[in-house]
């Protein structure tokens, strides 16, 4: 029997504790958190893992190994490779941190995100944006809107943009189908960018005259140093694509079945990381203020998240047969799928969330029809369901710092550069609720009702 059918709702309490720790400790006990967050992450992971192993034995051990080999290790390898390669690309020259220039950098990141992934686009464009705004006093809002647009919304047009769309591609959704999301993406991007420009214009006028004059006096031509890293970035993208197109035979990793294509992908990404590190000059990385601290923080905190998230994902996986049945049963119309997949993707891994609701839609509309045939019929007869699941999973990853992989990475890089980023709850209350939720409400009303 699937563990998702046996786990009670309270088994997700360590996950809730992990989220509350990330949300409250940096605000209430910043010194303690800075020195001891690895211990906090380990404590919550063990609070779930030990009872889990004692109760379910070998099945629990298999689940933990599955999360480690299939989810966590590839996650860290992808982030580390993109972080290292992106940190080797330095854009120098006139980068004036005015509202117009900031918006142009974000637009460039949005356009890039669907082709090199939201993580890749974020790592390439975050440092130029930080450098452009170095002289400014008001910068945190710019980084938050960057997370909204580049780290999430921009990844909606191709399966390369965000993990749930790539998972859909592997389950039979045509590669070019995601281009049908262009209207939803354009509307959300325009709305969020419009709000950003209004906010940044107000903040720009509040900057001192000396800062605005100093920014206006910059005239150094733009140039890219470490440009060979763009080829290595292409190598990462190619490795990810090949692993999806050619999964290869299965191999056994301590009882966990893994595809050779995925092993080759991870080896390719590590090779790209090593090449970037060995071939990029120290001066370029120094100019980018490159440090391993952000990737270390993300790897440690997400280790705790990936372990404690196991029961929530397992219960969601079994749908109406698990403790989350009331949530799954309440999802009926396309707009319901948009909000359900989106809200859960704000806190859970959006890839399995996408797959769970896709399976729910297929099972309800086409019971007994094989997977690939059911997906083809869904696209032909009820495309709004797939639109809702896809848009919700991608867009609403922006609702929290942990909703999508690059969110926390951008936060860590910004703080490393001296930007006072909002707390976990501050991010939600000051930005997500007033900006994103109304935008998504209008999106659902316009396109999915």
One Martini backbone bead per residue (centre of mass of N, CA, C, O) as a GRO file, in nm:
protein
  449
    1UNK     BB    1   0.098   0.035   0.020
    2UNK     BB    2   0.075   0.358   0.008
    3UNK     BB    3   0.193   0.591   0.227
    4UNK     BB    4  -0.021   0.817   0.165
    5UNK     BB    5  -0.259   0.634   0.301
    6UNK     BB    6  -0.118   0.631   0.610
    7UNK     BB    7  -0.072   0.921   0.651
    8UNK     BB    8  -0.114   1.175   0.854
    9UNK     BB    9  -0.148   1.510   0.879
   10UNK     BB   10   0.057   1.546   1.131
   11UNK     BB   11   0.322   1.458   0.968
   12UNK     BB   12   0.360   1.775   0.867
   13UNK     BB   13   0.474   1.938   1.115
   14UNK     BB   14   0.781   1.961   1.051
   15UNK     BB   15   0.731   2.136   0.803
   16UNK     BB   16   0.600   2.368   0.955
   17UNK     BB   17   0.848   2.417   1.137
   18UNK     BB   18   1.043   2.487   0.911
   19UNK     BB   19   0.890   2.734   0.806
   20UNK     BB   20   0.882   2.893   1.076
   21UNK     BB   21   1.187   2.915   1.107
   22UNK     BB   22   1.240   3.076   0.846
   23UNK     BB   23   1.037   3.309   0.930
   24UNK     BB   24   1.138   3.385   1.245
   25UNK     BB   25   1.445   3.375   1.320
   26UNK     BB   26   1.561   3.613   1.143
   27UNK     BB   27   1.382   3.817   1.317
   28UNK     BB   28   1.415   3.722   1.636
   29UNK     BB   29   1.713   3.544   1.585
   30UNK     BB   30   1.967   3.622   1.389
   31UNK     BB   31   2.224   3.511   1.526
   32UNK     BB   32   2.134   3.225   1.572
   33UNK     BB   33   2.065   3.161   1.276
   34UNK     BB   34   2.341   3.214   1.143
   35UNK     BB   35   2.488   2.979   1.326
   36UNK     BB   36   2.221   2.741   1.342
   37UNK     BB   37   2.056   2.648   1.085
   38UNK     BB   38   2.164   2.357   1.042
   39UNK     BB   39   2.043   2.245   1.311
   40UNK     BB   40   1.749   2.309   1.255
   41UNK     BB   41   1.721   2.144   0.997
   42UNK     BB   42   1.806   1.872   1.126
   43UNK     BB   43   1.590   1.857   1.349
   44UNK     BB   44   1.338   1.842   1.163
   45UNK     BB   45   1.425   1.599   0.999
   46UNK     BB   46   1.445   1.403   1.247
   47UNK     BB   47   1.151   1.442   1.355
   48UNK     BB   48   1.056   1.270   1.109
   49UNK     BB   49   1.252   1.029   1.032
   50UNK     BB   50   1.253   0.854   1.290
   51UNK     BB   51   0.948   0.779   1.312
   52UNK     BB   52   0.926   0.682   1.021
   53UNK     BB   53   1.126   0.441   1.050
   54UNK     BB   54   0.993   0.301   1.295
   55UNK     BB   55   0.711   0.253   1.150
   56UNK     BB   56   0.812   0.166   0.825
   57UNK     BB   57   1.104   0.116   0.764
   58UNK     BB   58   1.187   0.022   0.455
   59UNK     BB   59   0.985   0.218   0.320
   60UNK     BB   60   1.109   0.475   0.444
   61UNK     BB   61   1.397   0.440   0.341
   62UNK     BB   62   1.318   0.448   0.043
   63UNK     BB   63   1.195   0.735   0.048
   64UNK     BB   64   1.454   0.883   0.136
   65UNK     BB   65   1.631   0.788  -0.101
   66UNK     BB   66   1.453   0.899  -0.323
   67UNK     BB   67   1.480   1.196  -0.244
   68UNK     BB   68   1.786   1.210  -0.266
   69UNK     BB   69   1.835   1.094  -0.568
   70UNK     BB   70   1.583   1.232  -0.733
   71UNK     BB   71   1.574   1.528  -0.593
   72UNK     BB   72   1.808   1.666  -0.424
   73UNK     BB   73   2.072   1.621  -0.581
   74UNK     BB   74   1.979   1.743  -0.856
   75UNK     BB   75   1.902   2.016  -0.737
   76UNK     BB   76   2.187   2.100  -0.637
   77UNK     BB   77   2.340   2.062  -0.901
   78UNK     BB   78   2.183   2.269  -1.066
   79UNK     BB   79   2.226   2.515  -0.883
   80UNK     BB   80   2.538   2.505  -0.868
   81UNK     BB   81   2.594   2.533  -1.171
   82UNK     BB   82   2.439   2.802  -1.219
   83UNK     BB   83   2.581   2.965  -0.999
   84UNK     BB   84   2.872   2.936  -1.110
   85UNK     BB   85   2.825   3.035  -1.400
   86UNK     BB   86   2.685   3.305  -1.333
   87UNK     BB   87   2.942   3.402  -1.157
   88UNK     BB   88   3.120   3.417  -1.451
   89UNK     BB   89   2.929   3.664  -1.533
   90UNK     BB   90   3.032   3.995  -1.638
   91UNK     BB   91   2.868   4.310  -1.630
   92UNK     BB   92   2.993   4.596  -1.764
   93UNK     BB   93   2.917   4.932  -1.702
   94UNK     BB   94   2.631   5.096  -1.777
   95UNK     BB   95   2.423   5.066  -1.472
   96UNK     BB   96   2.139   5.221  -1.419
   97UNK     BB   97   1.915   5.238  -1.130
   98UNK     BB   98   1.659   5.284  -1.287
   99UNK     BB   99   1.345   5.202  -1.362
  100UNK     BB  100   1.401   5.142  -1.665
  101UNK     BB  101   1.652   4.959  -1.636
  102UNK     BB  102   1.532   4.752  -1.444
  103UNK     BB  103   1.306   4.663  -1.637
  104UNK     BB  104   1.494   4.563  -1.865
  105UNK     BB  105   1.635   4.342  -1.704
  106UNK     BB  106   1.375   4.184  -1.642
  107UNK     BB  107   1.289   4.132  -1.933
  108UNK     BB  108   1.539   3.973  -2.007
  109UNK     BB  109   1.489   3.750  -1.795
  110UNK     BB  110   1.213   3.658  -1.900
  111UNK     BB  111   1.309   3.579  -2.189
  112UNK     BB  112   1.526   3.368  -2.077
  113UNK     BB  113   1.371   3.163  -1.885
  114UNK     BB  114   1.234   2.966  -2.108
  115UNK     BB  115   1.542   2.859  -2.206
  116UNK     BB  116   1.723   2.842  -1.907
  117UNK     BB  117   1.554   2.901  -1.686
  118UNK     BB  118   1.495   3.054  -1.389
  119UNK     BB  119   1.772   3.001  -1.267
  120UNK     BB  120   1.954   3.091  -1.500
  121UNK     BB  121   1.838   3.379  -1.534
  122UNK     BB  122   1.896   3.471  -1.244
  123UNK     BB  123   2.210   3.428  -1.241
  124UNK     BB  124   2.268   3.628  -1.484
  125UNK     BB  125   2.087   3.901  -1.376
  126UNK     BB  126   2.127   3.972  -1.068
  127UNK     BB  127   2.404   4.121  -1.062
  128UNK     BB  128   2.348   4.358  -1.252
  129UNK     BB  129   2.116   4.465  -1.076
  130UNK     BB  130   2.277   4.512  -0.818
  131UNK     BB  131   2.488   4.704  -0.945
  132UNK     BB  132   2.288   4.925  -1.047
  133UNK     BB  133   2.183   4.959  -0.719
  134UNK     BB  134   2.416   5.023  -0.517
  135UNK     BB  135   2.350   5.342  -0.454
  136UNK     BB  136   2.087   5.267  -0.342
  137UNK     BB  137   1.850   5.255  -0.081
  138UNK     BB  138   1.610   5.135  -0.260
  139UNK     BB  139   1.603   4.763  -0.324
  140UNK     BB  140   1.418   4.530  -0.227
  141UNK     BB  141   1.178   4.552  -0.428
  142UNK     BB  142   1.341   4.474  -0.679
  143UNK     BB  143   1.407   4.180  -0.587
  144UNK     BB  144   1.116   4.083  -0.556
  145UNK     BB  145   1.027   4.136  -0.854
  146UNK     BB  146   1.242   3.952  -0.970
  147UNK     BB  147   1.124   3.696  -0.853
  148UNK     BB  148   0.854   3.708  -0.986
  149UNK     BB  149   0.956   3.727  -1.293
  150UNK     BB  150   1.225   3.552  -1.333
  151UNK     BB  151   1.187   3.307  -1.112
  152UNK     BB  152   0.884   3.249  -1.256
  153UNK     BB  153   0.697   3.374  -1.488
  154UNK     BB  154   0.918   3.339  -1.728
  155UNK     BB  155   0.879   2.997  -1.729
  156UNK     BB  156   0.598   2.941  -1.924
  157UNK     BB  157   0.675   2.867  -2.246
  158UNK     BB  158   0.860   2.619  -2.159
  159UNK     BB  159   0.995   2.321  -2.035
  160UNK     BB  160   1.268   2.480  -1.951
  161UNK     BB  161   1.160   2.690  -1.736
  162UNK     BB  162   1.003   2.460  -1.555
  163UNK     BB  163   0.965   2.164  -1.396
  164UNK     BB  164   0.657   2.104  -1.447
  165UNK     BB  165   0.674   2.132  -1.759
  166UNK     BB  166   0.880   1.906  -1.799
  167UNK     BB  167   0.701   1.688  -1.679
  168UNK     BB  168   0.479   1.717  -1.891
  169UNK     BB  169   0.657   1.640  -2.133
  170UNK     BB  170   0.718   1.347  -2.020
  171UNK     BB  171   0.376   1.300  -2.019
  172UNK     BB  172   0.285   1.426  -2.332
  173UNK     BB  173   0.341   1.719  -2.363
  174UNK     BB  174   0.396   1.927  -2.592
  175UNK     BB  175   0.648   2.146  -2.631
  176UNK     BB  176   0.460   2.383  -2.775
  177UNK     BB  177   0.211   2.420  -2.587
  178UNK     BB  178   0.316   2.647  -2.383
  179UNK     BB  179   0.265   2.887  -2.584
  180UNK     BB  180  -0.045   2.910  -2.495
  181UNK     BB  181   0.050   3.097  -2.233
  182UNK     BB  182   0.103   3.394  -2.339
  183UNK     BB  183  -0.137   3.555  -2.226
  184UNK     BB  184  -0.097   3.505  -1.926
  185UNK     BB  185   0.198   3.599  -1.915
  186UNK     BB  186   0.160   3.885  -2.028
  187UNK     BB  187  -0.038   3.987  -1.818
  188UNK     BB  188   0.126   3.935  -1.560
  189UNK     BB  189   0.380   4.086  -1.641
  190UNK     BB  190   0.251   4.364  -1.691
  191UNK     BB  191   0.125   4.402  -1.412
  192UNK     BB  192   0.380   4.369  -1.235
  193UNK     BB  193   0.559   4.576  -1.384
  194UNK     BB  194   0.371   4.818  -1.339
  195UNK     BB  195   0.391   4.818  -1.032
  196UNK     BB  196   0.695   4.850  -1.016
  197UNK     BB  197   0.721   5.125  -1.156
  198UNK     BB  198   0.556   5.281  -0.948
  199UNK     BB  199   0.729   5.212  -0.701
  200UNK     BB  200   1.011   5.304  -0.818
  201UNK     BB  201   0.941   5.598  -0.872
  202UNK     BB  202   0.898   5.671  -0.579
  203UNK     BB  203   1.180   5.578  -0.479
  204UNK     BB  204   1.351   5.755  -0.672
  205UNK     BB  205   1.246   6.031  -0.549
  206UNK     BB  206   1.372   5.950  -0.256
  207UNK     BB  207   1.629   5.990  -0.351
  208UNK     BB  208   1.903   6.144  -0.367
  209UNK     BB  209   2.050   6.372  -0.565
  210UNK     BB  210   2.330   6.238  -0.564
  211UNK     BB  211   2.244   5.960  -0.671
  212UNK     BB  212   2.109   6.051  -0.937
  213UNK     BB  213   2.361   6.198  -1.048
  214UNK     BB  214   2.558   5.961  -1.040
  215UNK     BB  215   2.395   5.781  -1.230
  216UNK     BB  216   2.382   5.985  -1.475
  217UNK     BB  217   2.716   5.993  -1.510
  218UNK     BB  218   2.719   5.723  -1.646
  219UNK     BB  219   2.937   5.598  -1.948
  220UNK     BB  220   3.011   5.309  -1.960
  221UNK     BB  221   3.055   5.057  -2.152
  222UNK     BB  222   2.940   4.760  -2.243
  223UNK     BB  223   3.051   4.434  -2.104
  224UNK     BB  224   3.164   4.090  -2.131
  225UNK     BB  225   3.272   3.868  -1.884
  226UNK     BB  226   3.289   3.534  -1.923
  227UNK     BB  227   3.136   3.430  -2.194
  228UNK     BB  228   3.194   3.117  -2.194
  229UNK     BB  229   2.957   3.055  -1.989
  230UNK     BB  230   2.731   3.043  -2.202
  231UNK     BB  231   2.814   2.764  -2.310
  232UNK     BB  232   2.780   2.616  -2.038
  233UNK     BB  233   2.481   2.681  -2.015
  234UNK     BB  234   2.410   2.520  -2.270
  235UNK     BB  235   2.506   2.248  -2.147
  236UNK     BB  236   2.291   2.232  -1.930
  237UNK     BB  237   2.043   2.237  -2.112
  238UNK     BB  238   2.121   1.989  -2.279
  239UNK     BB  239   2.128   1.786  -2.042
  240UNK     BB  240   1.826   1.815  -1.970
  241UNK     BB  241   1.702   1.739  -2.242
  242UNK     BB  242   1.832   1.458  -2.283
  243UNK     BB  243   1.707   1.327  -2.022
  244UNK     BB  244   1.414   1.343  -2.150
  245UNK     BB  245   1.456   1.206  -2.434
  246UNK     BB  246   1.697   1.013  -2.289
  247UNK     BB  247   1.666   0.803  -2.023
  248UNK     BB  248   1.715   0.513  -2.039
  249UNK     BB  249   1.812   0.292  -1.837
  250UNK     BB  250   1.801   0.118  -1.547
  251UNK     BB  251   1.925   0.177  -1.217
  252UNK     BB  252   2.070   0.082  -0.903
  253UNK     BB  253   2.022   0.281  -0.590
  254UNK     BB  254   1.977   0.132  -0.315
  255UNK     BB  255   1.678   0.049  -0.451
  256UNK     BB  256   1.676   0.291  -0.655
  257UNK     BB  257   1.541   0.384  -0.942
  258UNK     BB  258   1.746   0.491  -1.225
  259UNK     BB  259   1.835   0.684  -1.486
  260UNK     BB  260   2.095   0.723  -1.697
  261UNK     BB  261   2.023   1.007  -1.801
  262UNK     BB  262   2.042   1.139  -1.517
  263UNK     BB  263   2.335   1.071  -1.458
  264UNK     BB  264   2.450   1.218  -1.704
  265UNK     BB  265   2.339   1.493  -1.636
  266UNK     BB  266   2.486   1.534  -1.362
  267UNK     BB  267   2.770   1.500  -1.481
  268UNK     BB  268   2.751   1.737  -1.679
  269UNK     BB  269   2.698   1.961  -1.470
  270UNK     BB  270   2.963   1.915  -1.311
  271UNK     BB  271   3.146   1.976  -1.550
  272UNK     BB  272   3.049   2.269  -1.596
  273UNK     BB  273   3.131   2.367  -1.319
  274UNK     BB  274   3.434   2.301  -1.335
  275UNK     BB  275   3.498   2.466  -1.589
  276UNK     BB  276   3.413   2.738  -1.474
  277UNK     BB  277   3.609   2.742  -1.232
  278UNK     BB  278   3.881   2.697  -1.407
  279UNK     BB  279   3.821   2.934  -1.651
  280UNK     BB  280   3.765   3.156  -1.442
  281UNK     BB  281   3.853   3.437  -1.323
  282UNK     BB  282   3.897   3.586  -1.019
  283UNK     BB  283   3.818   3.875  -1.109
  284UNK     BB  284   3.531   3.815  -1.199
  285UNK     BB  285   3.428   3.705  -0.928
  286UNK     BB  286   3.500   3.957  -0.765
  287UNK     BB  287   3.315   4.152  -0.926
  288UNK     BB  288   3.059   3.961  -0.828
  289UNK     BB  289   3.091   3.870  -0.533
  290UNK     BB  290   3.169   3.581  -0.496
  291UNK     BB  291   2.993   3.316  -0.310
  292UNK     BB  292   2.908   3.016  -0.125
  293UNK     BB  293   2.685   3.091   0.083
  294UNK     BB  294   2.412   3.069  -0.071
  295UNK     BB  295   2.434   2.763  -0.155
  296UNK     BB  296   2.467   2.657   0.128
  297UNK     BB  297   2.197   2.753   0.246
  298UNK     BB  298   2.012   2.612   0.045
  299UNK     BB  299   2.111   2.318   0.087
  300UNK     BB  300   2.042   2.298   0.391
  301UNK     BB  301   1.741   2.386   0.397
  302UNK     BB  302   1.642   2.184   0.167
  303UNK     BB  303   1.700   1.929   0.320
  304UNK     BB  304   1.478   1.972   0.529
  305UNK     BB  305   1.245   2.010   0.329
  306UNK     BB  306   1.263   1.737   0.170
  307UNK     BB  307   1.203   1.562   0.417
  308UNK     BB  308   0.939   1.704   0.547
  309UNK     BB  309   0.767   1.684   0.266
  310UNK     BB  310   0.688   1.387   0.223
  311UNK     BB  311   0.393   1.364   0.338
  312UNK     BB  312   0.258   1.576   0.158
  313UNK     BB  313   0.325   1.442  -0.116
  314UNK     BB  314   0.205   1.163  -0.055
  315UNK     BB  315  -0.089   1.261  -0.006
  316UNK     BB  316  -0.118   1.399  -0.285
  317UNK     BB  317  -0.057   1.149  -0.469
  318UNK     BB  318  -0.335   0.990  -0.370
  319UNK     BB  319  -0.545   1.193  -0.315
  320UNK     BB  320  -0.860   1.063  -0.230
  321UNK     BB  321  -0.689   0.836  -0.040
  322UNK     BB  322  -0.609   1.066   0.154
  323UNK     BB  323  -0.579   1.328   0.387
  324UNK     BB  324  -0.622   1.534   0.121
  325UNK     BB  325  -0.909   1.485   0.002
  326UNK     BB  326  -1.068   1.755   0.046
  327UNK     BB  327  -0.893   1.915  -0.151
  328UNK     BB  328  -0.923   1.742  -0.409
  329UNK     BB  329  -1.243   1.733  -0.418
  330UNK     BB  330  -1.273   2.060  -0.454
  331UNK     BB  331  -1.156   2.006  -0.741
  332UNK     BB  332  -1.315   2.091  -1.065
  333UNK     BB  333  -1.230   2.346  -1.207
  334UNK     BB  334  -0.992   2.520  -1.369
  335UNK     BB  335  -0.971   2.743  -1.145
  336UNK     BB  336  -0.920   2.539  -0.919
  337UNK     BB  337  -0.654   2.426  -1.030
  338UNK     BB  338  -0.503   2.691  -1.023
  339UNK     BB  339  -0.521   2.738  -0.709
  340UNK     BB  340  -0.431   2.466  -0.597
  341UNK     BB  341  -0.156   2.442  -0.740
  342UNK     BB  342  -0.055   2.723  -0.646
  343UNK     BB  343  -0.073   2.714  -0.337
  344UNK     BB  344   0.099   2.453  -0.305
  345UNK     BB  345   0.348   2.572  -0.472
  346UNK     BB  346   0.424   2.785  -0.246
  347UNK     BB  347   0.530   2.524  -0.045
  348UNK     BB  348   0.571   2.313  -0.251
  349UNK     BB  349   0.660   2.112  -0.488
  350UNK     BB  350   0.560   2.186  -0.815
  351UNK     BB  351   0.596   1.918  -0.968
  352UNK     BB  352   0.416   1.713  -0.803
  353UNK     BB  353   0.170   1.896  -0.801
  354UNK     BB  354   0.118   1.894  -1.101
  355UNK     BB  355   0.092   1.582  -1.130
  356UNK     BB  356  -0.145   1.541  -0.936
  357UNK     BB  357  -0.354   1.726  -1.094
  358UNK     BB  358  -0.329   1.588  -1.362
  359UNK     BB  359  -0.428   1.312  -1.264
  360UNK     BB  360  -0.702   1.411  -1.164
  361UNK     BB  361  -0.811   1.514  -1.435
  362UNK     BB  362  -0.779   1.250  -1.598
  363UNK     BB  363  -0.951   1.064  -1.409
  364UNK     BB  364  -1.219   1.227  -1.444
  365UNK     BB  365  -1.239   1.261  -1.767
  366UNK     BB  366  -1.048   0.970  -1.835
  367UNK     BB  367  -1.128   0.684  -1.745
  368UNK     BB  368  -0.892   0.432  -1.843
  369UNK     BB  369  -0.699   0.610  -1.994
  370UNK     BB  370  -0.411   0.635  -2.114
  371UNK     BB  371  -0.191   0.874  -2.055
  372UNK     BB  372  -0.118   0.995  -2.346
  373UNK     BB  373  -0.414   0.991  -2.446
  374UNK     BB  374  -0.532   1.170  -2.222
  375UNK     BB  375  -0.361   1.421  -2.282
  376UNK     BB  376  -0.459   1.461  -2.574
  377UNK     BB  377  -0.759   1.499  -2.493
  378UNK     BB  378  -0.723   1.736  -2.301
  379UNK     BB  379  -0.613   1.933  -2.518
  380UNK     BB  380  -0.858   1.902  -2.722
  381UNK     BB  381  -1.115   1.932  -2.501
  382UNK     BB  382  -0.959   2.054  -2.205
  383UNK     BB  383  -0.726   2.294  -2.184
  384UNK     BB  384  -0.793   2.460  -1.921
  385UNK     BB  385  -0.679   2.259  -1.717
  386UNK     BB  386  -0.380   2.276  -1.804
  387UNK     BB  387  -0.355   2.578  -1.774
  388UNK     BB  388  -0.414   2.595  -1.471
  389UNK     BB  389  -0.187   2.407  -1.372
  390UNK     BB  390   0.053   2.551  -1.506
  391UNK     BB  391   0.013   2.845  -1.407
  392UNK     BB  392   0.000   2.787  -1.105
  393UNK     BB  393   0.278   2.642  -1.069
  394UNK     BB  394   0.447   2.883  -1.179
  395UNK     BB  395   0.343   3.159  -1.066
  396UNK     BB  396   0.301   3.071  -0.742
  397UNK     BB  397   0.605   3.041  -0.665
  398UNK     BB  398   0.613   3.362  -0.582
  399UNK     BB  399   0.466   3.373  -0.291
  400UNK     BB  400   0.743   3.248  -0.188
  401UNK     BB  401   1.066   3.163  -0.110
  402UNK     BB  402   0.990   2.831  -0.151
  403UNK     BB  403   0.831   2.797  -0.436
  404UNK     BB  404   1.123   2.828  -0.575
  405UNK     BB  405   1.447   2.771  -0.617
  406UNK     BB  406   1.554   3.082  -0.680
  407UNK     BB  407   1.440   3.256  -0.452
  408UNK     BB  408   1.646   3.198  -0.219
  409UNK     BB  409   1.893   3.264  -0.384
  410UNK     BB  410   1.836   3.563  -0.434
  411UNK     BB  411   1.815   3.642  -0.141
  412UNK     BB  412   2.107   3.560  -0.061
  413UNK     BB  413   2.258   3.738  -0.265
  414UNK     BB  414   2.140   4.007  -0.173
  415UNK     BB  415   2.239   3.991   0.124
  416UNK     BB  416   2.541   3.961   0.046
  417UNK     BB  417   2.507   4.267  -0.094
  418UNK     BB  418   2.323   4.441   0.133
  419UNK     BB  419   2.024   4.360   0.112
  420UNK     BB  420   1.720   4.420   0.290
  421UNK     BB  421   1.529   4.169   0.315
  422UNK     BB  422   1.248   4.035   0.362
  423UNK     BB  423   1.073   3.843   0.530
  424UNK     BB  424   0.873   3.586   0.496
  425UNK     BB  425   0.617   3.751   0.584
  426UNK     BB  426   0.689   4.018   0.447
  427UNK     BB  427   0.674   3.915   0.159
  428UNK     BB  428   0.373   3.837   0.171
  429UNK     BB  429   0.235   4.100   0.299
  430UNK     BB  430   0.386   4.329   0.109
  431UNK     BB  431   0.361   4.161  -0.183
  432UNK     BB  432   0.189   3.912  -0.255
  433UNK     BB  433  -0.095   4.000  -0.162
  434UNK     BB  434  -0.112   4.293  -0.312
  435UNK     BB  435  -0.002   4.183  -0.604
  436UNK     BB  436  -0.052   3.876  -0.687
  437UNK     BB  437  -0.338   3.791  -0.604
  438UNK     BB  438  -0.499   3.994  -0.778
  439UNK     BB  439  -0.369   3.906  -1.046
  440UNK     BB  440  -0.464   3.606  -1.030
  441UNK     BB  441  -0.766   3.663  -1.009
  442UNK     BB  442  -0.789   3.797  -1.289
  443UNK     BB  443  -0.671   3.565  -1.452
  444UNK     BB  444  -0.885   3.352  -1.380
  445UNK     BB  445  -1.129   3.520  -1.486
  446UNK     BB  446  -1.029   3.565  -1.787
  447UNK     BB  447  -0.913   3.245  -1.862
  448UNK     BB  448  -1.096   3.020  -1.649
  449UNK     BB  449  -1.435   3.108  -1.672
   0.00000   0.00000   0.00000
